[in-house]
Amino acid sequence: MPTIVILGAQWGDEGKGKIVDVLAEGADLTVRYAGGANAGHTIVAGGTKYVLHLIPSGVLHKRGRALIAGGTVVDVSALCTEIDTLSTLGVDLSPKRLGVAAEAHIITPYHILLDKLSGGAIGTTGRGIGPCYAEKARRTGLRAGDFATGRYREVLEAQEAYYSKVLPALYGDVELPSLKSVLAQFEALRTLIVPYLKDVPALLASAVANGEHVLFEGAQGAELDLDYGSYPFVTSSTTSAAGALSGTGVFCNLDARLGVVKAYATRVGNGPFPTELVGAAAEHLRTKGGEYGATTGRPRRVGWLDLPLLKKAHRTSGFTGLAVTKLDILSGEGPIQVCVNYTENGRPVLRELEGFEGDLATVKSWDGLPKAARTYLEFIEREMNVPVALLSTGAERSEIISHNKLPW
Ligand code: IMP
């Protein structure tokens, strides 16, 4: 069975959660390998809306296990809340079904505080992601496995000693949580997390060796990649296909690399956005598309599809297929603009394509789509030289059209 990685091809929020959910129906294992609870994957199934932040979206199907791998950063308190919320909705999240890698780094209150104090220029989600990855790189991080050994206490003590000097020096009058309260909080979290600790690389390697159907669930998007995104306006992890290998600690073939592309573009946080719309046009698209962050509720910036950026994402991750989402939102919007190039001073060169009308959510086949909608999709396929494998035409799990041969 294939190994499939599902990746955001833009700035995140492309609708990866729904695509993972659709593909997870027959999967044995779904793995999150990068990022943390900065992600917000929204899935609507049977009229119920689920928002997942760290737990792989595959868990909504009864079959299949889920792993949170070592390349992620875990806010244990947020993870426990997510487990509780999903369990209330009837999702089985017992330790038999969900595992967390001992290598995953743990977000501490100091990271969240530092992110809130320093993340404004980039417009981070404030979830402590960057400071936790920075801690990892300083070799002073707390890892999930430290809960099992009891080492977490000394790591937290060292972090408190460091941040109680650094934060007031940098930011003035900063109130840090007391070490006593942090230790008490983590003592309580320890009992919750320890049953979930697993040897994730070993489990994943054996699943791959046994030919199981494995999905790697990407988070954020290509332009938020720490190395190859729009630095410094990026997240702190590898969001490309390569992250699926470094983030899990297992080398394997990634049989299919599915790039998820929203039919237009959105971005939350600061940084360049060449095709950005402003004013009433932006407000209209934002409202129609429900473009508000699933994690922070922030209004997303909106704009037209940017093909040069998609091509760059393809160069980094080698897409074997595309999943186009939210095409329904462009219906009835008149002519569609697509960025096909940039001028010398970086302005987008736009190509106008015919718009289309009608309720796409009721369309069940590619051939049933309005002709201009097909022309738009075929234009993307031709420019990218990658087939569109899936087309999402609405929020519900069922509102999806398979096209071409799926890339595996
Ligand atoms: P951080 O990941 O919280 O450090 O935020 C860094 C940048 O990535 C900010 O511009 C965030 O808005 C953006 N970002 C992080 N996670 C997501 C996501 O899941 N979707 C969209 N943008 C994100």
Short mmCIF file of N, CA and C in Angstrom, two decimals, residues 41-53 55 59-62 80-93 97 397:
data_model
loop_
_atom_site.label_atom_id
_atom_site.label_comp_id
_atom_site.label_asym_id
_atom_site.label_seq_id
_atom_site.Cartn_x
_atom_site.Cartn_y
_atom_site.Cartn_z
N HIS A 41 -6.81 22.23 11.62
CA HIS A 41 -7.36 21.47 10.51
C HIS A 41 -8.85 21.24 10.76
N THR A 42 -9.68 21.83 9.90
CA THR A 42 -11.13 21.77 10.10
C THR A 42 -11.74 20.71 9.20
N ILE A 43 -12.57 19.88 9.78
CA ILE A 43 -13.23 18.82 9.01
C ILE A 43 -14.70 18.81 9.37
N VAL A 44 -15.56 18.75 8.35
CA VAL A 44 -17.00 18.65 8.61
C VAL A 44 -17.43 17.27 8.13
N ALA A 45 -17.93 16.46 9.05
CA ALA A 45 -18.37 15.11 8.69
C ALA A 45 -19.72 14.85 9.33
N GLY A 46 -20.67 14.47 8.48
CA GLY A 46 -22.02 14.20 8.98
C GLY A 46 -22.61 15.38 9.72
N GLY A 47 -22.28 16.60 9.27
CA GLY A 47 -22.84 17.81 9.88
C GLY A 47 -22.10 18.25 11.14
N THR A 48 -21.15 17.47 11.63
CA THR A 48 -20.38 17.88 12.82
C THR A 48 -19.06 18.48 12.37
N LYS A 49 -18.71 19.61 13.03
CA LYS A 49 -17.44 20.27 12.69
C LYS A 49 -16.38 19.88 13.71
N TYR A 50 -15.26 19.39 13.23
CA TYR A 50 -14.15 19.02 14.10
C TYR A 50 -12.98 19.95 13.75
N VAL A 51 -12.34 20.51 14.78
CA VAL A 51 -11.14 21.30 14.52
C VAL A 51 -9.98 20.62 15.25
N LEU A 52 -9.01 20.16 14.48
CA LEU A 52 -7.87 19.47 15.07
C LEU A 52 -6.64 20.35 14.96
N HIS A 53 -5.85 20.36 16.02
CA HIS A 53 -4.67 21.21 16.00
C HIS A 53 -3.38 20.40 15.94
N ILE A 55 -3.53 16.59 16.76
CA ILE A 55 -3.84 15.18 16.52
C ILE A 55 -4.09 15.00 15.02
N VAL A 59 -7.76 10.42 12.56
CA VAL A 59 -8.43 9.75 13.69
C VAL A 59 -9.96 9.78 13.60
N LEU A 60 -10.48 10.62 12.73
CA LEU A 60 -11.94 10.72 12.67
C LEU A 60 -12.58 9.47 12.07
N HIS A 61 -11.77 8.67 11.37
CA HIS A 61 -12.27 7.38 10.90
C HIS A 61 -12.03 6.35 12.00
N LYS A 62 -12.90 5.35 12.06
CA LYS A 62 -12.80 4.38 13.17
C LYS A 62 -11.54 3.52 13.06
N CYS A 80 -4.05 17.51 25.59
CA CYS A 80 -5.04 16.85 26.47
C CYS A 80 -6.44 17.43 26.25
N THR A 81 -6.50 18.75 26.06
CA THR A 81 -7.81 19.37 25.80
C THR A 81 -8.37 18.83 24.49
N GLU A 82 -7.50 18.69 23.49
CA GLU A 82 -7.95 18.19 22.19
C GLU A 82 -8.44 16.74 22.30
N ILE A 83 -7.72 15.95 23.08
CA ILE A 83 -8.13 14.55 23.28
C ILE A 83 -9.52 14.53 23.93
N ASP A 84 -9.69 15.38 24.96
CA ASP A 84 -10.99 15.42 25.67
C ASP A 84 -12.11 15.84 24.74
N THR A 85 -11.87 16.93 23.97
CA THR A 85 -12.92 17.46 23.09
C THR A 85 -13.33 16.42 22.06
N LEU A 86 -12.33 15.79 21.44
CA LEU A 86 -12.66 14.81 20.39
C LEU A 86 -13.30 13.56 21.00
N SER A 87 -12.86 13.18 22.19
CA SER A 87 -13.45 12.00 22.84
C SER A 87 -14.92 12.25 23.12
N THR A 88 -15.24 13.47 23.53
CA THR A 88 -16.65 13.82 23.79
C THR A 88 -17.48 13.68 22.51
N LEU A 89 -16.82 13.92 21.37
CA LEU A 89 -17.54 13.80 20.09
C LEU A 89 -17.53 12.35 19.58
N GLY A 90 -17.02 11.44 20.41
CA GLY A 90 -17.10 10.02 20.07
C GLY A 90 -15.88 9.46 19.37
N VAL A 91 -14.78 10.23 19.33
CA VAL A 91 -13.57 9.73 18.66
C VAL A 91 -12.73 8.95 19.68
N ASP A 92 -12.34 7.73 19.31
CA ASP A 92 -11.51 6.92 20.21
C ASP A 92 -10.06 7.42 20.17
N LEU A 93 -9.61 7.96 21.29
CA LEU A 93 -8.23 8.44 21.34
C LEU A 93 -7.49 7.80 22.51
N ARG A 97 -4.52 3.80 20.23
CA ARG A 97 -4.75 4.39 18.92
C ARG A 97 -3.86 5.57 18.60
N ARG A 397 -17.31 16.36 4.10
CA ARG A 397 -16.46 15.24 3.68
C ARG A 397 -16.87 14.70 2.31
#
